[in-house]
């Protein structure tokens, strides 16, 4: 566990006063390495915690009020004497804090007021799941400040997912929260949502001659909320035709037999998105096997196929119209790389970020070129971080 920046402690004391026992919290961002929109269908993913994170300092304050100050945002307070969901707090940090309080209270803990100062170097709106990092940071703070049994990474991730679904009002799978809770690079099977199976791998892309780069388009995520929600909605509409809630419970063979009538009843896009699920889910398994074998060439070839499936079949790169920032970013990245490396849409898609695996000798040129087109600082390299979200007394 790393030590907090002393200036963060100074900020806490300046904001809330000192002479109290302090806890340090760390919650990393994540990158989806493989598995584009497979998690919510009970499929497989490979994800990695990143070397950018939320850092915070917290302490009990002797009240029933949570006081939160996050760098770059207005401080806020919420009364924790009532942790039920409030419609007016949806799509707000207040809602996430209240939701995590409800989750931690459900573990048998006594809810108490606290002060929390946070800072983050996760690029805002970049598709690296800063919201999940926030949920986990707050959850680990509450776990530490409120005595009780330890919460496993999986249980904390599930609590964060519920808080985001119910209190924040955003439908999401479990990949973001679980990968950030676990740390490192991990293969996760979501077949059983109550008990996802995960395994971690000690792997550094730089050892194989590549850098993990993410390029952010600088667009507003909120304008694509409906498009994002339609992806699982349409996949699950296909599953419902088989009496199931998720595609993992629909054998590919059964789907194949009904393509004609599914197209007639649901239209082509739900069928294409279901086809992406079956293609991508298999590619995840093959990419994980390639990583475990240290076979970077096979991994990159499969990654290119994954990117093509997302663009053509899943259709979460562009939603039509004149504005297609993600498609432009992908085309520019391929223009720079040529036959080298691999690029794909990253995460939810539409206006978030793209992912590129770039040969080390091309990184400077790649980043400089993408920044020139997308804006200074919108493309950068990342490393896999070994530690997941944690909090500890100082």
Coordinates of C-alpha atoms in Angstrom, one line a residue:
X1 CA 0.0 0.0 0.0
X2 CA 1.3 3.4 -1.0
X3 CA 1.6 6.4 1.3
X4 CA -0.6 9.4 0.7
X5 CA 0.7 12.7 -0.6
X6 CA 1.4 14.9 2.5
X7 CA -0.3 17.8 0.7
X8 CA -3.6 15.8 0.7
X9 CA -3.4 15.5 4.5
X10 CA -2.7 19.3 4.7
X11 CA -5.8 19.9 2.5
X12 CA -7.9 17.7 4.9
X13 CA -6.7 19.6 7.9
X14 CA -7.3 23.0 6.2
X15 CA -10.8 21.9 5.1
X16 CA -12.0 20.0 8.2
X17 CA -9.5 20.5 11.0
X18 CA -7.0 18.1 12.6
X19 CA -6.4 16.1 15.8
X20 CA -8.2 13.0 14.6
X21 CA -7.3 9.5 13.5
X22 CA -7.0 9.6 9.7
X23 CA -7.5 7.0 7.1
X24 CA -6.0 6.9 3.6
X25 CA -8.0 5.6 0.7
X26 CA -6.9 4.6 -2.8
X27 CA -9.1 3.5 -5.7
X28 CA -7.7 3.0 -9.2
X29 CA -9.3 3.5 -12.6
X30 CA -9.6 0.5 -15.0
X31 CA -9.2 -0.4 -18.6
X32 CA -11.3 -3.0 -20.4
X33 CA -8.6 -5.1 -22.1
X34 CA -11.1 -7.6 -23.6
X35 CA -14.9 -8.1 -23.5
X36 CA -16.8 -5.2 -25.0
X37 CA -20.3 -5.3 -23.5
X38 CA -20.1 -8.9 -22.5
X39 CA -20.2 -8.5 -18.7
X40 CA -23.9 -7.5 -18.4
X41 CA -24.8 -10.6 -20.4
X42 CA -23.0 -13.0 -18.0
X43 CA -20.0 -13.3 -20.3
X44 CA -16.2 -13.1 -19.9
X45 CA -14.0 -10.0 -19.7
X46 CA -10.3 -9.2 -19.1
X47 CA -9.8 -5.9 -17.3
X48 CA -6.9 -4.2 -15.7
X49 CA -6.5 -1.6 -12.9
X50 CA -4.6 1.4 -14.0
X51 CA -1.9 3.7 -12.6
X52 CA -4.3 6.6 -12.2
X53 CA -6.6 6.7 -9.2
X54 CA -8.7 8.6 -6.6
X55 CA -6.8 9.3 -3.4
X56 CA -8.4 10.5 -0.2
X57 CA -8.1 11.2 3.5
X58 CA -11.0 10.6 5.8
X59 CA -11.9 10.8 9.5
X60 CA -15.0 10.4 11.7
X61 CA -16.5 13.7 12.7
X62 CA -18.8 12.8 15.6
X63 CA -22.0 13.6 13.8
X64 CA -24.4 11.8 11.4
X65 CA -23.3 14.0 8.5
X66 CA -21.0 13.1 5.7
X67 CA -18.9 16.1 4.5
X68 CA -17.2 15.5 1.2
X69 CA -14.7 17.8 -0.5
X70 CA -13.3 16.7 -3.9
X71 CA -10.7 18.8 -5.8
X72 CA -12.3 20.7 -8.6
X73 CA -15.9 20.4 -7.2
X74 CA -18.1 22.2 -4.7
X75 CA -18.0 20.5 -1.2
X76 CA -21.3 18.9 -0.2
X77 CA -22.9 17.4 2.9
X78 CA -25.5 14.6 3.3
X79 CA -27.4 13.5 6.4
X80 CA -26.7 9.8 6.9
X81 CA -29.5 9.3 9.4
X82 CA -31.6 8.2 6.4
X83 CA -29.9 6.2 3.8
X84 CA -32.9 5.4 1.6
X85 CA -32.7 6.3 -2.1
X86 CA -33.8 9.8 -3.1
X87 CA -34.9 10.5 -6.7
X88 CA -33.4 14.1 -6.6
X89 CA -29.9 12.6 -5.9
X90 CA -29.8 10.4 -9.0
X91 CA -26.9 11.1 -11.3
X92 CA -25.0 12.8 -8.4
X93 CA -22.1 12.1 -6.2
X94 CA -24.5 12.6 -3.2
X95 CA -26.5 9.6 -4.5
X96 CA -23.4 7.4 -4.7
X97 CA -22.3 8.3 -1.2
X98 CA -25.8 7.6 0.2
X99 CA -26.0 4.4 -1.7
X100 CA -22.7 3.1 -0.4
X101 CA -23.7 4.1 3.1
X102 CA -26.8 1.9 2.7
X103 CA -24.7 -0.9 1.4
X104 CA -22.2 -0.8 4.2
X105 CA -25.0 -0.4 6.8
X106 CA -26.4 -3.7 5.4
X107 CA -23.1 -5.4 6.5
X108 CA -24.1 -4.7 10.2
X109 CA -22.1 -1.6 10.6
X110 CA -23.2 1.4 12.6
X111 CA -23.5 4.4 10.3
X112 CA -21.5 7.4 11.5
X113 CA -20.7 10.8 10.0
X114 CA -17.3 11.4 8.5
X115 CA -15.2 14.0 6.6
X116 CA -13.5 13.1 3.3
X117 CA -11.2 15.0 1.1
X118 CA -10.4 13.5 -2.3
X119 CA -8.3 14.2 -5.3
X120 CA -8.1 12.3 -8.7
X121 CA -5.8 12.1 -11.6
X122 CA -8.3 10.0 -13.6
X123 CA -9.1 12.0 -16.7
X124 CA -12.7 13.1 -16.4
X125 CA -15.2 11.5 -18.8
X126 CA -12.5 9.3 -20.4
X127 CA -14.3 6.0 -20.0
X128 CA -11.9 4.8 -17.4
X129 CA -14.7 4.4 -14.9
X130 CA -14.0 7.2 -12.4
X131 CA -17.6 6.6 -11.0
X132 CA -16.7 3.1 -10.0
X133 CA -13.5 4.3 -8.4
X134 CA -15.5 6.9 -6.4
X135 CA -17.9 4.2 -5.2
X136 CA -15.1 2.0 -4.1
X137 CA -13.2 4.8 -2.5
X138 CA -16.3 5.8 -0.4
X139 CA -17.1 2.2 0.3
X140 CA -13.6 1.4 1.6
X141 CA -13.6 4.5 3.7
X142 CA -16.8 3.5 5.4
X143 CA -15.5 -0.1 5.9
X144 CA -12.5 1.3 7.6
X145 CA -14.2 4.0 9.7
X146 CA -17.2 1.9 10.8
X147 CA -16.1 -1.3 12.6
X148 CA -17.2 -4.6 11.2
X149 CA -16.1 -7.6 9.3
X150 CA -13.8 -7.1 6.3
X151 CA -15.6 -6.8 2.9
X152 CA -14.1 -8.9 0.1
X153 CA -13.3 -7.2 -3.2
X154 CA -16.2 -9.0 -4.9
X155 CA -18.7 -8.0 -2.2
X156 CA -17.5 -4.4 -2.3
X157 CA -17.8 -4.4 -6.1
X158 CA -21.3 -5.7 -6.0
X159 CA -22.3 -3.1 -3.4
X160 CA -20.9 -0.4 -5.6
X161 CA -22.8 -1.7 -8.6
X162 CA -26.0 -1.7 -6.7
X163 CA -25.4 1.9 -5.5
X164 CA -24.8 3.0 -9.1
X165 CA -27.9 1.1 -10.4
X166 CA -30.3 2.2 -7.7
X167 CA -29.0 5.5 -6.2
X168 CA -27.2 7.0 -9.2
X169 CA -29.8 5.6 -11.7
X170 CA -27.3 4.2 -14.3
X171 CA -27.6 0.6 -15.5
X172 CA -24.2 -1.0 -15.5
X173 CA -22.5 -4.4 -15.3
X174 CA -20.0 -5.4 -12.7
X175 CA -16.8 -5.3 -14.7
X176 CA -15.7 -1.8 -13.7
X177 CA -16.2 -2.2 -10.0
X178 CA -14.7 -5.7 -9.8
X179 CA -11.6 -5.0 -11.8
X180 CA -10.9 -1.9 -9.7
X181 CA -11.5 -3.8 -6.5
X182 CA -9.2 -6.6 -7.5
X183 CA -6.3 -4.7 -9.0
X184 CA -3.8 -6.1 -11.5
X185 CA -5.0 -7.6 -14.8
X186 CA -7.8 -10.2 -14.3
X187 CA -10.0 -12.5 -16.3
X188 CA -13.6 -12.5 -14.9
X189 CA -16.5 -14.8 -15.7
X190 CA -19.9 -13.3 -14.9
X191 CA -22.0 -16.4 -15.6
X192 CA -23.1 -16.4 -11.9
X193 CA -23.5 -12.7 -11.1
X194 CA -23.7 -13.5 -7.3
X195 CA -20.3 -15.3 -7.5
X196 CA -18.2 -14.1 -10.4
X197 CA -15.1 -16.2 -11.0
X198 CA -11.8 -14.3 -11.4
X199 CA -8.2 -15.0 -11.8
X200 CA -5.3 -12.6 -11.9
X201 CA -2.2 -12.5 -14.1
X202 CA 1.1 -10.7 -13.5
X203 CA 1.5 -9.1 -17.0
X204 CA 3.1 -5.9 -18.3
X205 CA 2.6 -5.0 -21.9
X206 CA 5.9 -3.1 -21.9
X207 CA 7.7 -6.4 -21.4
X208 CA 6.3 -7.5 -24.7
X209 CA 7.3 -4.3 -26.5
X210 CA 4.0 -2.4 -26.3
X211 CA 2.4 0.4 -24.5
X212 CA -1.3 0.6 -23.5
X213 CA -2.6 3.9 -24.8
X214 CA -6.0 5.4 -24.3
X215 CA -7.2 8.4 -26.4
X216 CA -10.2 10.4 -25.1
X217 CA -12.5 12.2 -27.6
X218 CA -13.4 15.0 -25.1
X219 CA -17.2 14.6 -25.6
X220 CA -20.1 14.7 -23.2
X221 CA -20.9 11.2 -21.9
X222 CA -24.4 12.2 -20.9
X223 CA -25.6 12.7 -24.5
X224 CA -25.1 9.0 -25.2
X225 CA -26.8 7.6 -22.1
X226 CA -29.8 6.3 -24.1
X227 CA -27.5 4.8 -26.7
X228 CA -25.5 3.0 -24.0
X229 CA -28.6 1.7 -22.3
X230 CA -29.9 0.4 -25.6
X231 CA -27.0 -2.1 -26.0
X232 CA -27.9 -4.4 -23.0
X233 CA -31.6 -3.7 -23.6
X234 CA -31.5 -5.1 -27.1
X235 CA -29.2 -8.0 -26.2
X236 CA -31.6 -8.9 -23.4
X237 CA -34.6 -8.6 -25.7
X238 CA -33.1 -11.4 -27.8
X239 CA -32.5 -13.4 -24.6
X240 CA -36.1 -12.9 -23.6
X241 CA -37.2 -14.6 -26.8
X242 CA -35.7 -17.8 -25.4
X243 CA -37.2 -17.3 -21.9
X244 CA -33.9 -16.0 -20.5
X245 CA -32.7 -12.7 -19.1
X246 CA -29.1 -12.8 -20.4
X247 CA -27.5 -14.1 -23.5
X248 CA -25.1 -16.3 -21.5
X249 CA -28.1 -18.6 -21.0
X250 CA -28.9 -18.9 -24.7
X251 CA -26.7 -21.4 -26.5
X252 CA -25.3 -20.0 -29.7
X253 CA -26.7 -23.0 -31.6
X254 CA -30.2 -22.1 -30.4
X255 CA -29.7 -18.5 -31.5
X256 CA -28.5 -19.6 -34.9
X257 CA -31.7 -21.6 -35.5
X258 CA -33.9 -18.6 -34.9
X259 CA -32.0 -15.8 -36.7
X260 CA -34.7 -15.4 -39.4
X261 CA -37.6 -15.0 -37.0
X262 CA -35.6 -12.9 -34.6
X263 CA -34.8 -10.4 -37.4
X264 CA -38.5 -10.3 -38.3
X265 CA -39.7 -9.7 -34.8
X266 CA -36.9 -7.5 -33.3
X267 CA -35.1 -6.0 -36.2
X268 CA -31.6 -6.3 -37.3
X269 CA -29.7 -4.4 -34.7
X270 CA -30.6 -6.5 -31.7
X271 CA -29.6 -9.6 -33.8
X272 CA -26.3 -8.0 -34.7
X273 CA -25.6 -7.1 -31.1
X274 CA -26.3 -10.6 -30.0
X275 CA -24.0 -11.9 -32.7
X276 CA -21.3 -9.6 -31.3
X277 CA -21.8 -11.1 -27.9
X278 CA -21.1 -14.6 -29.1
X279 CA -18.1 -13.5 -31.2
X280 CA -16.6 -11.3 -28.5
X281 CA -17.1 -13.7 -25.7
X282 CA -15.1 -16.3 -27.5
X283 CA -12.4 -13.8 -28.4
X284 CA -12.1 -12.9 -24.7
X285 CA -11.2 -16.4 -23.8
X286 CA -8.7 -16.7 -26.6
X287 CA -7.1 -13.3 -25.8
X288 CA -6.7 -14.4 -22.1
X289 CA -5.1 -17.6 -23.2
X290 CA -2.7 -15.6 -25.4
X291 CA -1.8 -13.3 -22.5
X292 CA -1.2 -16.3 -20.2
X293 CA 1.1 -17.8 -22.9
X294 CA 2.9 -14.5 -23.4
X295 CA 1.8 -14.5 -27.1
X296 CA 1.4 -10.8 -27.8
X297 CA 1.1 -11.3 -31.6
X298 CA -1.9 -13.5 -31.2
X299 CA -3.4 -11.2 -28.6
X300 CA -3.1 -8.2 -31.0
X301 CA -4.6 -10.1 -33.9
X302 CA -7.6 -11.1 -31.8
X303 CA -7.9 -7.6 -30.5
X304 CA -8.2 -6.3 -34.1
X305 CA -11.0 -8.8 -34.6
X306 CA -12.7 -7.6 -31.5
X307 CA -12.5 -4.0 -32.6
X308 CA -14.1 -4.9 -35.9
X309 CA -17.0 -6.7 -34.2
X310 CA -17.7 -3.8 -31.9
X311 CA -17.8 -1.3 -34.8
X312 CA -19.8 -3.5 -37.3
X313 CA -22.0 -5.6 -35.1
X314 CA -22.3 -4.1 -31.6
X315 CA -22.4 -0.6 -33.2
X316 CA -21.3 1.3 -30.2
X317 CA -18.7 3.4 -32.0
X318 CA -21.1 5.8 -33.8
X319 CA -24.8 6.4 -33.5
X320 CA -25.3 7.9 -36.9
X321 CA -25.4 11.6 -37.9
X322 CA -22.6 14.0 -38.5
X323 CA -20.9 13.7 -35.2
X324 CA -18.8 10.5 -35.0
X325 CA -15.9 11.3 -32.7
X326 CA -15.0 7.7 -31.7
X327 CA -15.0 6.6 -35.3
X328 CA -12.7 9.5 -36.3
X329 CA -10.4 8.7 -33.4
X330 CA -10.2 5.0 -34.4
X331 CA -9.5 5.9 -38.0
X332 CA -6.8 8.4 -37.0
X333 CA -5.2 5.8 -34.7
X334 CA -5.1 3.2 -37.5
X335 CA -3.7 5.9 -39.9
X336 CA -0.8 6.5 -37.6
X337 CA -0.1 2.8 -36.7
X338 CA -0.6 1.2 -40.1
X339 CA -0.1 -2.5 -39.7
X340 CA 1.5 -2.1 -36.2
X341 CA -0.2 -2.7 -32.9
X342 CA -4.0 -2.8 -32.6
X343 CA -6.9 -0.3 -31.9
X344 CA -10.4 -0.8 -30.7
X345 CA -13.3 1.1 -29.0
X346 CA -13.0 1.1 -25.3
X347 CA -15.6 0.6 -22.6
X348 CA -19.2 1.7 -23.2
X349 CA -18.3 3.3 -26.5
X350 CA -19.8 6.2 -28.4
X351 CA -18.2 9.3 -26.9
X352 CA -15.7 7.8 -24.4
X353 CA -12.2 6.6 -25.4
X354 CA -10.4 4.3 -27.7
X355 CA -7.7 1.9 -26.8
X356 CA -4.5 1.3 -28.6
X357 CA -1.6 -1.1 -28.1
X358 CA 1.3 0.8 -29.5
X359 CA 4.9 -0.4 -30.2
X360 CA 7.2 1.3 -27.7
X361 CA 9.3 2.9 -30.5
X362 CA 6.1 4.5 -31.9
X363 CA 4.6 5.8 -28.6
X364 CA 5.9 9.4 -28.7
X365 CA 4.8 9.8 -32.4
X366 CA 1.4 8.2 -31.7
X367 CA 0.6 10.3 -28.6
X368 CA 1.8 13.6 -30.3
X369 CA -0.3 12.9 -33.4
X370 CA -3.4 12.0 -31.5
X371 CA -3.1 15.0 -29.2
X372 CA -2.7 17.3 -32.2
X373 CA -6.0 16.0 -33.5
X374 CA -8.0 15.4 -30.3
X375 CA -6.5 18.0 -28.0
X376 CA -3.4 18.3 -25.8
X377 CA -3.4 15.7 -23.1
X378 CA -6.2 13.6 -24.5
X379 CA -4.0 10.7 -25.4
X380 CA -1.6 9.1 -22.9
X381 CA 0.0 5.8 -21.9
X382 CA -1.0 3.8 -18.8
X383 CA 0.5 0.9 -16.8
X384 CA -1.3 -1.9 -15.1
X385 CA -1.5 -1.2 -11.3
X386 CA -1.2 -4.2 -9.0
X387 CA -3.3 -2.8 -6.1
X388 CA -7.0 -2.7 -6.1
X389 CA -9.1 -0.3 -4.0
X390 CA -8.2 -0.1 -0.3
X391 CA -8.3 2.1 2.8
X392 CA -6.1 2.0 5.8
X393 CA -5.5 3.9 9.0
X394 CA -2.5 6.2 8.9

